[in-house]
mmCIF file of C-alpha atoms in Angstrom:
data_model
loop_
_atom_site.group_PDB
_atom_site.id
_atom_site.type_symbol
_atom_site.label_atom_id
_atom_site.label_comp_id
_atom_site.label_asym_id
_atom_site.label_seq_id
_atom_site.Cartn_x
_atom_site.Cartn_y
_atom_site.Cartn_z
ATOM 1 C CA MET Q 163 -15.990 -11.479 -8.909
ATOM 2 C CA VAL Q 164 -12.554 -10.595 -7.467
ATOM 3 C CA ASP Q 165 -11.453 -10.597 -3.909
ATOM 4 C CA VAL Q 166 -9.816 -7.191 -3.924
ATOM 5 C CA THR Q 167 -9.967 -4.211 -6.318
ATOM 6 C CA CYS Q 168 -7.029 -1.834 -5.859
ATOM 7 C CA VAL Q 169 -7.693 1.765 -7.081
ATOM 8 C CA GLY Q 170 -5.167 4.517 -7.183
ATOM 9 C CA VAL Q 171 -1.470 5.049 -7.884
ATOM 10 C CA LEU Q 172 0.416 3.262 -10.711
ATOM 11 C CA VAL Q 173 4.035 4.112 -11.169
ATOM 12 C CA ALA Q 174 7.036 2.986 -13.288
ATOM 13 C CA ASP Q 175 9.888 2.806 -10.856
ATOM 14 C CA VAL Q 176 13.452 3.313 -12.049
ATOM 15 C CA VAL Q 177 15.417 1.806 -9.215
ATOM 16 C CA GLY Q 178 19.212 2.458 -8.830
ATOM 17 C CA LYS Q 179 21.466 0.954 -6.042
ATOM 18 C CA PRO Q 180 23.552 1.957 -4.211
ATOM 19 C CA ILE Q 181 23.296 5.714 -4.509
ATOM 20 C CA ASP Q 182 24.663 7.638 -1.430
ATOM 21 C CA ARG Q 183 25.445 10.885 -3.294
ATOM 22 C CA PHE Q 184 24.963 12.482 -6.603
ATOM 23 C CA PRO Q 185 27.922 12.959 -9.037
ATOM 24 C CA ASP Q 186 29.242 16.393 -9.547
ATOM 25 C CA ARG Q 187 27.403 18.442 -12.209
ATOM 26 C CA GLY Q 188 28.315 17.244 -15.706
ATOM 27 C CA LYS Q 189 30.022 14.050 -14.404
ATOM 28 C CA LEU Q 190 29.112 10.347 -14.508
ATOM 29 C CA ALA Q 191 29.193 7.835 -11.646
ATOM 30 C CA LEU Q 192 28.705 4.032 -11.881
ATOM 31 C CA VAL Q 193 26.197 2.080 -9.768
ATOM 32 C CA GLU Q 194 25.843 -1.621 -9.220
ATOM 33 C CA ARG Q 195 22.282 -1.905 -10.737
ATOM 34 C CA ILE Q 196 19.557 0.051 -12.399
ATOM 35 C CA GLU Q 197 16.257 -1.682 -13.042
ATOM 36 C CA LEU Q 198 12.672 -0.918 -14.186
ATOM 37 C CA HIS Q 199 9.924 -2.117 -11.909
ATOM 38 C CA ALA Q 200 6.194 -1.693 -11.598
ATOM 39 C CA GLY Q 201 5.487 0.496 -8.603
ATOM 40 C CA GLY Q 202 2.827 2.422 -6.766
ATOM 41 C CA GLY Q 203 0.357 1.067 -4.290
ATOM 42 C CA VAL Q 204 -1.946 -0.469 -6.842
ATOM 43 C CA SER Q 205 0.861 -2.378 -8.462
ATOM 44 C CA ASN Q 206 2.770 -3.309 -5.310
ATOM 45 C CA THR Q 207 -0.186 -4.283 -3.076
ATOM 46 C CA GLY Q 208 -2.095 -5.823 -6.107
ATOM 47 C CA THR Q 209 0.889 -7.894 -7.247
ATOM 48 C CA ALA Q 210 1.563 -9.215 -3.747
ATOM 49 C CA LEU Q 211 -2.104 -10.015 -3.228
ATOM 50 C CA ALA Q 212 -2.142 -12.067 -6.597
ATOM 51 C CA ARG Q 213 1.018 -13.941 -5.555
ATOM 52 C CA LEU Q 214 -0.698 -14.961 -2.352
ATOM 53 C CA GLY Q 215 -3.554 -16.439 -4.358
ATOM 54 C CA ILE Q 216 -6.080 -13.513 -3.882
ATOM 55 C CA SER Q 217 -7.884 -12.598 -7.042
ATOM 56 C CA THR Q 218 -7.205 -8.918 -7.648
ATOM 57 C CA ALA Q 219 -8.175 -6.093 -10.049
ATOM 58 C CA ALA Q 220 -6.102 -3.020 -10.791
ATOM 59 C CA VAL Q 221 -7.904 0.292 -11.467
ATOM 60 C CA GLY Q 222 -5.900 3.504 -12.315
ATOM 61 C CA LYS Q 223 -4.679 5.577 -15.176
ATOM 62 C CA VAL Q 224 -1.457 5.506 -17.251
ATOM 63 C CA GLY Q 225 -0.262 7.241 -20.281
ATOM 64 C CA LYS Q 226 -0.237 5.970 -23.856
ATOM 65 C CA ASP Q 227 3.520 5.498 -23.678
ATOM 66 C CA GLY Q 228 6.186 2.987 -23.099
ATOM 67 C CA PHE Q 229 5.924 3.120 -19.262
ATOM 68 C CA GLY Q 230 2.164 2.586 -19.652
ATOM 69 C CA ASP Q 231 2.594 -0.373 -21.890
ATOM 70 C CA PHE Q 232 5.163 -1.838 -19.385
ATOM 71 C CA LEU Q 233 2.810 -1.490 -16.401
ATOM 72 C CA THR Q 234 -0.328 -2.862 -17.962
ATOM 73 C CA HIS Q 235 1.538 -5.908 -19.532
ATOM 74 C CA HIS Q 236 3.531 -6.533 -16.314
ATOM 75 C CA LEU Q 237 0.428 -6.536 -14.108
ATOM 76 C CA ALA Q 238 -1.539 -8.803 -16.552
ATOM 77 C CA ALA Q 239 1.381 -11.212 -16.486
ATOM 78 C CA GLN Q 240 1.211 -11.235 -12.679
ATOM 79 C CA GLY Q 241 -2.412 -12.380 -12.869
ATOM 80 C CA LEU Q 242 -4.234 -9.128 -12.198
ATOM 81 C CA ASP Q 243 -7.328 -7.951 -14.063
ATOM 82 C CA VAL Q 244 -6.107 -4.844 -15.856
ATOM 83 C CA SER Q 245 -9.366 -3.966 -17.744
ATOM 84 C CA GLY Q 246 -9.983 -1.140 -15.306
ATOM 85 C CA ILE Q 247 -6.697 0.687 -16.181
ATOM 86 C CA ALA Q 248 -7.470 3.822 -18.338
ATOM 87 C CA ARG Q 249 -5.005 5.136 -20.847
ATOM 88 C CA ASP Q 250 -4.573 8.983 -21.163
ATOM 89 C CA ALA Q 251 -3.313 10.437 -24.472
ATOM 90 C CA GLN Q 252 -2.468 13.779 -22.845
ATOM 91 C CA GLU Q 253 -0.590 12.809 -19.586
ATOM 92 C CA ALA Q 254 2.467 10.652 -19.456
ATOM 93 C CA THR Q 255 2.554 7.712 -17.047
ATOM 94 C CA SER Q 256 3.653 8.467 -13.510
ATOM 95 C CA SER Q 257 7.201 7.559 -12.766
ATOM 96 C CA THR Q 258 9.714 7.623 -9.865
ATOM 97 C CA MET Q 259 13.487 7.625 -9.705
ATOM 98 C CA VAL Q 260 14.181 5.451 -6.626
ATOM 99 C CA LEU Q 261 17.561 6.122 -5.051
ATOM 100 C CA VAL Q 262 18.354 3.079 -2.895
ATOM 101 C CA HIS Q 263 21.111 3.926 -0.316
ATOM 102 C CA SER Q 264 23.720 1.325 0.754
ATOM 103 C CA ASP Q 265 21.914 0.858 4.149
ATOM 104 C CA GLY Q 266 18.550 -0.083 2.269
ATOM 105 C CA GLU Q 267 16.827 3.275 2.876
ATOM 106 C CA ARG Q 268 15.397 5.115 -0.100
ATOM 107 C CA SER Q 269 14.954 8.640 -1.527
ATOM 108 C CA PHE Q 270 12.587 9.411 -4.400
ATOM 109 C CA LEU Q 271 12.084 11.858 -7.304
ATOM 110 C CA HIS Q 272 8.427 11.544 -8.371
ATOM 111 C CA TYR Q 273 6.294 12.697 -11.276
ATOM 112 C CA LEU Q 274 2.524 12.537 -10.718
ATOM 113 C CA GLY Q 275 1.691 12.231 -14.363
ATOM 114 C CA ALA Q 276 -1.542 10.298 -15.266
ATOM 115 C CA ASN Q 277 -2.278 9.473 -11.570
ATOM 116 C CA ALA Q 278 -3.194 13.125 -11.158
ATOM 117 C CA ALA Q 279 -5.714 12.826 -13.880
ATOM 118 C CA LEU Q 280 -7.653 9.779 -12.412
ATOM 119 C CA THR Q 281 -11.184 10.815 -11.654
ATOM 120 C CA LEU Q 282 -14.483 8.930 -10.609
ATOM 121 C CA GLU Q 283 -15.462 9.070 -14.279
ATOM 122 C CA ASP Q 284 -12.478 6.670 -15.107
ATOM 123 C CA ILE Q 285 -13.630 4.128 -12.559
ATOM 124 C CA ASP Q 286 -16.187 1.398 -13.492
ATOM 125 C CA PHE Q 287 -18.151 1.109 -10.292
ATOM 126 C CA GLN Q 288 -19.612 -2.151 -11.278
ATOM 127 C CA LYS Q 289 -16.048 -3.655 -10.941
ATOM 128 C CA ILE Q 290 -15.866 -2.385 -7.376
ATOM 129 C CA GLN Q 291 -19.360 -3.793 -6.503
ATOM 130 C CA GLN Q 292 -18.178 -7.265 -7.630
ATOM 131 C CA SER Q 293 -15.375 -7.143 -5.065
ATOM 132 C CA ARG Q 294 -15.116 -8.114 -1.563
ATOM 133 C CA ILE Q 295 -12.703 -5.281 -0.609
ATOM 134 C CA LEU Q 296 -11.957 -1.977 -2.188
ATOM 135 C CA HIS Q 297 -8.441 -0.842 -1.454
ATOM 136 C CA ILE Q 298 -7.375 2.742 -2.160
ATOM 137 C CA ALA Q 299 -3.671 3.458 -2.633
ATOM 138 C CA TYR Q 300 -2.689 6.271 -1.943
ATOM 139 C CA ALA Q 301 -4.725 9.090 -0.575
ATOM 140 C CA PHE Q 302 -2.749 12.502 -0.932
ATOM 141 C CA LEU Q 303 -1.416 11.460 -4.344
ATOM 142 C CA LEU Q 304 -4.734 11.366 -6.141
ATOM 143 C CA PRO Q 305 -5.805 15.013 -6.727
ATOM 144 C CA GLY Q 306 -8.599 14.030 -9.076
ATOM 145 C CA LEU Q 307 -10.142 11.841 -6.241
ATOM 146 C CA ASP Q 308 -8.964 13.440 -3.049
ATOM 147 C CA GLY Q 309 -11.595 15.210 -1.234
ATOM 148 C CA HIS Q 310 -15.425 14.868 -2.059
ATOM 149 C CA PRO Q 311 -14.875 12.285 -4.840
ATOM 150 C CA MET Q 312 -13.056 9.981 -2.432
ATOM 151 C CA VAL Q 313 -15.837 10.264 0.161
ATOM 152 C CA ASP Q 314 -18.344 9.410 -2.584
ATOM 153 C CA LEU Q 315 -16.419 6.401 -3.774
ATOM 154 C CA LEU Q 316 -15.911 5.043 -0.176
ATOM 155 C CA LYS Q 317 -19.563 5.710 0.895
ATOM 156 C CA ARG Q 318 -21.044 4.141 -2.279
ATOM 157 C CA SER Q 319 -18.718 1.020 -1.894
ATOM 158 C CA ARG Q 320 -19.688 0.547 1.786
ATOM 159 C CA GLU Q 321 -23.473 0.924 0.796
ATOM 160 C CA ALA Q 322 -22.853 -1.781 -1.840
ATOM 161 C CA GLY Q 323 -21.595 -4.191 0.903
ATOM 162 C CA VAL Q 324 -17.988 -3.801 -0.143
ATOM 163 C CA ARG Q 325 -15.415 -3.501 2.662
ATOM 164 C CA THR Q 326 -13.065 -0.569 2.324
ATOM 165 C CA SER Q 327 -9.349 -0.218 2.824
ATOM 166 C CA LEU Q 328 -7.308 3.023 2.714
ATOM 167 C CA ASP Q 329 -3.589 3.581 2.528
ATOM 168 C CA THR Q 330 -1.897 6.943 2.424
ATOM 169 C CA ALA Q 331 1.324 8.563 0.999
ATOM 170 C CA TRP Q 332 3.351 11.414 2.313
ATOM 171 C CA ASP Q 333 1.302 14.632 1.924
ATOM 172 C CA ALA Q 334 3.685 17.211 0.347
ATOM 173 C CA LYS Q 335 0.839 19.804 0.644
ATOM 174 C CA ASN Q 336 0.629 19.400 4.444
ATOM 175 C CA ARG Q 337 -3.147 18.878 4.537
ATOM 176 C CA TRP Q 338 -3.093 15.651 6.529
ATOM 177 C CA PHE Q 339 -6.078 15.281 8.785
ATOM 178 C CA SER Q 340 -7.945 18.165 7.428
ATOM 179 C CA LEU Q 341 -8.256 16.221 4.073
ATOM 180 C CA ILE Q 342 -8.590 12.678 5.429
ATOM 181 C CA GLN Q 343 -11.099 13.357 8.195
ATOM 182 C CA SER Q 344 -14.146 13.082 5.961
ATOM 183 C CA TYR Q 345 -12.979 9.723 4.641
ATOM 184 C CA LEU Q 346 -12.687 7.821 8.032
ATOM 185 C CA PRO Q 347 -16.332 7.014 8.774
ATOM 186 C CA TYR Q 348 -16.417 5.026 5.540
ATOM 187 C CA VAL Q 349 -13.155 3.120 6.067
ATOM 188 C CA ASP Q 350 -13.067 -0.443 7.394
ATOM 189 C CA TYR Q 351 -9.303 -0.874 7.330
ATOM 190 C CA PHE Q 352 -7.089 2.124 7.625
ATOM 191 C CA VAL Q 353 -3.402 1.086 6.983
ATOM 192 C CA PRO Q 354 -1.042 4.048 6.966
ATOM 193 C CA SER Q 355 2.676 4.119 7.667
ATOM 194 C CA TRP Q 356 3.693 5.264 11.144
ATOM 195 C CA GLU Q 357 5.197 8.541 10.109
ATOM 196 C CA GLU Q 358 2.109 9.433 8.086
ATOM 197 C CA ALA Q 359 -0.273 8.330 10.817
ATOM 198 C CA ARG Q 360 1.551 10.473 13.382
ATOM 199 C CA LYS Q 361 1.166 13.542 11.097
ATOM 200 C CA MET Q 362 -2.517 12.891 10.659
ATOM 201 C CA ALA Q 363 -3.088 12.294 14.316
ATOM 202 C CA GLY Q 364 -1.319 15.465 15.639
ATOM 203 C CA ASP Q 365 2.133 14.108 16.264
ATOM 204 C CA ARG Q 366 0.998 11.554 18.896
ATOM 205 C CA ASP Q 367 3.928 9.299 19.963
ATOM 206 C CA ASP Q 368 2.125 6.040 21.095
ATOM 207 C CA PRO Q 369 0.772 3.672 18.522
ATOM 208 C CA ARG Q 370 -2.193 2.978 20.871
ATOM 209 C CA ASP Q 371 -3.033 6.665 21.038
ATOM 210 C CA VAL Q 372 -2.663 7.145 17.232
ATOM 211 C CA ALA Q 373 -4.930 4.096 16.521
ATOM 212 C CA LYS Q 374 -7.505 5.257 18.971
ATOM 213 C CA PHE Q 375 -7.548 8.720 17.331
ATOM 214 C CA PHE Q 376 -8.639 7.167 14.022
ATOM 215 C CA LEU Q 377 -10.964 4.658 15.678
ATOM 216 C CA ASP Q 378 -12.782 7.585 17.355
ATOM 217 C CA HIS Q 379 -13.263 9.173 13.931
ATOM 218 C CA GLY Q 380 -15.043 6.124 12.552
ATOM 219 C CA VAL Q 381 -12.520 3.609 11.319
ATOM 220 C CA ARG Q 382 -13.326 0.088 12.066
ATOM 221 C CA ILE Q 383 -9.751 -1.435 12.201
ATOM 222 C CA VAL Q 384 -6.452 0.509 12.185
ATOM 223 C CA GLY Q 385 -3.201 -1.204 11.065
ATOM 224 C CA LEU Q 386 -0.160 0.784 11.667
ATOM 225 C CA LYS Q 387 3.029 -0.084 9.748
ATOM 226 C CA LEU Q 388 5.862 0.543 12.126
ATOM 227 C CA GLY Q 389 8.775 -0.340 9.828
ATOM 228 C CA GLU Q 390 11.613 -1.969 11.760
ATOM 229 C CA ARG Q 391 9.399 -2.207 14.848
ATOM 230 C CA GLY Q 392 6.786 -4.358 13.110
ATOM 231 C CA CYS Q 393 3.121 -3.421 13.309
ATOM 232 C CA TYR Q 394 0.255 -2.535 15.596
ATOM 233 C CA ILE Q 395 -3.423 -3.304 14.954
ATOM 234 C CA ARG Q 396 -6.477 -2.310 16.908
ATOM 235 C CA SER Q 397 -10.115 -2.739 16.278
ATOM 236 C CA ALA Q 398 -13.068 -0.619 17.236
ATOM 237 C CA GLU Q 399 -14.101 -3.423 19.605
ATOM 238 C CA GLY Q 400 -10.835 -3.041 21.496
ATOM 239 C CA GLU Q 401 -8.906 -5.984 20.219
ATOM 240 C CA GLU Q 402 -5.242 -5.155 19.732
ATOM 241 C CA VAL Q 403 -2.170 -6.889 18.382
ATOM 242 C CA GLN Q 404 1.468 -5.710 18.325
ATOM 243 C CA LEU Q 405 4.083 -7.834 16.644
ATOM 244 C CA PRO Q 406 7.804 -7.113 16.138
ATOM 245 C CA ALA Q 407 9.260 -7.216 12.557
ATOM 246 C CA PHE Q 408 10.894 -10.394 11.323
ATOM 247 C CA LYS Q 409 14.721 -10.401 11.595
ATOM 248 C CA VAL Q 410 15.786 -10.829 8.054
ATOM 249 C CA PRO Q 411 18.633 -9.508 5.917
ATOM 250 C CA ALA Q 412 17.286 -6.354 4.383
ATOM 251 C CA VAL Q 413 18.294 -5.513 0.777
ATOM 252 C CA ASP Q 414 15.746 -2.904 -0.232
ATOM 253 C CA ALA Q 415 12.783 -1.494 1.788
ATOM 254 C CA LEU Q 416 11.027 -0.379 -1.426
ATOM 255 C CA GLY Q 417 7.358 -1.492 -1.352
ATOM 256 C CA ALA Q 418 7.606 -3.033 2.185
ATOM 257 C CA GLY Q 419 4.586 -1.144 3.448
ATOM 258 C CA ASP Q 420 2.454 -2.152 0.432
ATOM 259 C CA ALA Q 421 3.532 -5.730 0.867
ATOM 260 C CA TRP Q 422 2.403 -5.566 4.533
ATOM 261 C CA VAL Q 423 -1.002 -4.343 3.433
ATOM 262 C CA ALA Q 424 -1.300 -7.218 0.955
ATOM 263 C CA GLY Q 425 -0.570 -9.726 3.676
ATOM 264 C CA PHE Q 426 -3.059 -7.992 6.069
ATOM 265 C CA LEU Q 427 -5.781 -7.885 3.286
ATOM 266 C CA ALA Q 428 -5.153 -11.479 2.399
ATOM 267 C CA GLY Q 429 -5.899 -12.390 5.982
ATOM 268 C CA MET Q 430 -9.072 -10.343 5.946
ATOM 269 C CA VAL Q 431 -10.236 -11.989 2.649
ATOM 270 C CA LYS Q 432 -9.723 -15.416 4.319
ATOM 271 C CA GLN Q 433 -11.546 -14.206 7.457
ATOM 272 C CA LEU Q 434 -8.596 -14.747 9.769
ATOM 273 C CA ASP Q 435 -8.195 -13.185 13.239
ATOM 274 C CA LEU Q 436 -6.266 -10.009 13.785
ATOM 275 C CA GLU Q 437 -3.176 -11.844 15.128
ATOM 276 C CA ARG Q 438 -2.900 -13.936 11.937
ATOM 277 C CA CYS Q 439 -3.498 -10.975 9.746
ATOM 278 C CA ALA Q 440 -0.622 -9.188 11.622
ATOM 279 C CA TRP Q 441 1.630 -12.231 11.009
ATOM 280 C CA LEU Q 442 0.827 -12.398 7.440
ATOM 281 C CA GLY Q 443 1.510 -8.608 7.012
ATOM 282 C CA ASN Q 444 4.817 -8.935 8.724
ATOM 283 C CA ALA Q 445 5.780 -11.988 6.727
ATOM 284 C CA VAL Q 446 4.968 -10.492 3.324
ATOM 285 C CA GLY Q 447 6.796 -7.302 4.295
ATOM 286 C CA ALA Q 448 9.842 -9.328 5.319
ATOM 287 C CA SER Q 449 9.952 -11.280 2.120
ATOM 288 C CA CYS Q 450 9.718 -7.919 0.212
ATOM 289 C CA VAL Q 451 12.815 -6.355 1.858
ATOM 290 C CA MET Q 452 14.997 -9.347 1.102
ATOM 291 C CA SER Q 453 15.055 -8.559 -2.657
ATOM 292 C CA LEU Q 454 15.701 -5.495 -4.804
ATOM 293 C CA GLY Q 455 12.369 -3.936 -6.016
ATOM 294 C CA ALA Q 456 8.953 -3.676 -4.567
ATOM 295 C CA THR Q 457 7.541 -7.117 -5.380
ATOM 296 C CA SER Q 458 10.427 -9.378 -6.537
ATOM 297 C CA GLY Q 459 10.820 -11.025 -3.149
ATOM 298 C CA VAL Q 460 7.164 -11.632 -2.391
ATOM 299 C CA ARG Q 461 6.377 -15.252 -2.102
ATOM 300 C CA GLY Q 462 3.269 -17.516 -2.623
ATOM 301 C CA TRP Q 463 0.874 -18.467 0.014
ATOM 302 C CA GLU Q 464 2.522 -21.751 1.202
ATOM 303 C CA GLU Q 465 5.990 -20.216 1.077
ATOM 304 C CA THR Q 466 4.712 -17.286 3.219
ATOM 305 C CA LEU Q 467 3.223 -19.631 5.767
ATOM 306 C CA GLU Q 468 6.564 -21.451 5.918
ATOM 307 C CA LEU Q 469 8.326 -18.146 6.618
ATOM 308 C CA ILE Q 470 5.848 -17.487 9.447
ATOM 309 C CA ARG Q 471 6.547 -20.948 10.921
ATOM 310 C CA GLN Q 472 10.240 -20.332 10.730
ATOM 311 C CA HIS Q 473 9.721 -17.298 12.903
ATOM 312 C CA GLY Q 474 7.638 -18.970 15.493
ATOM 313 C CA GLY Q 475 4.260 -17.840 14.208
ATOM 314 C CA PRO Q 476 0.860 -19.350 14.776
ATOM 315 C CA ASN Q 477 -0.678 -22.410 12.962
ATOM 316 C CA PHE Q 478 -2.806 -21.349 9.965
ATOM 317 C CA GLU Q 479 -4.621 -24.599 9.505
ATOM 318 C CA ARG Q 480 -8.401 -24.231 9.999
#
């Protein structure tokens, strides 16, 4: 049995820094660094969870290619169960060119690849039944699951006694709430970014209003990732927590939202209260942005608690 099974997007990230403009056509420009990283919500959140000591399985699809080899080997080395990762002979592994600007913000060129071919038939439901939490990363980038298959997966998981968590990506097709609405009654933890949450909630401006919108549609707990403003969490019972982000030197914001989710879910696995889950999310997100790449800066459990103590956080001893 594992604590969390992460289902969804697996990506090979080619990260370059700093890139503030493209060279002229046919010309070459030098950058400080170009690196290959495992990316996508399954890899980012799953790796961070494993580093925090949370047993984690990765479920998704990659190609039978070099990027696919890299991702499966890398995740296994991080301690994740990769037996649920399917290999596709027809589709290449999904990949992203990540352009990190000098201020730490990023732009992306993305290829869906094998992620688009992931379907319910590729998922061993027995693996999910043996988990405490099913985490989906990311809705809107999984065309083989988005829609009725996602509803079926979330509903079956809830009926099996598994708590469900859902993260989203930017919806380039502009479906937003019309697609996500049917998922929400089967979601325990909804953890979108602020900009994505606003789009789904009809461009509401207040985190409280946005969270209430999703709670009114059946979600049990909403965790909004507010970027530099920290996070806002609200439960169906009316409990709410808002915490500012840690003040740390930011090198690269890649994967910060996924890292926040890992901290939040680690708190849920350990049955901590919402305030401590928020502190964990912010701490793991902060450790992420202090290094280049989506997971290189993520720390272990005790180091993360020390970072929380350094920022005036609560005691985690039980």
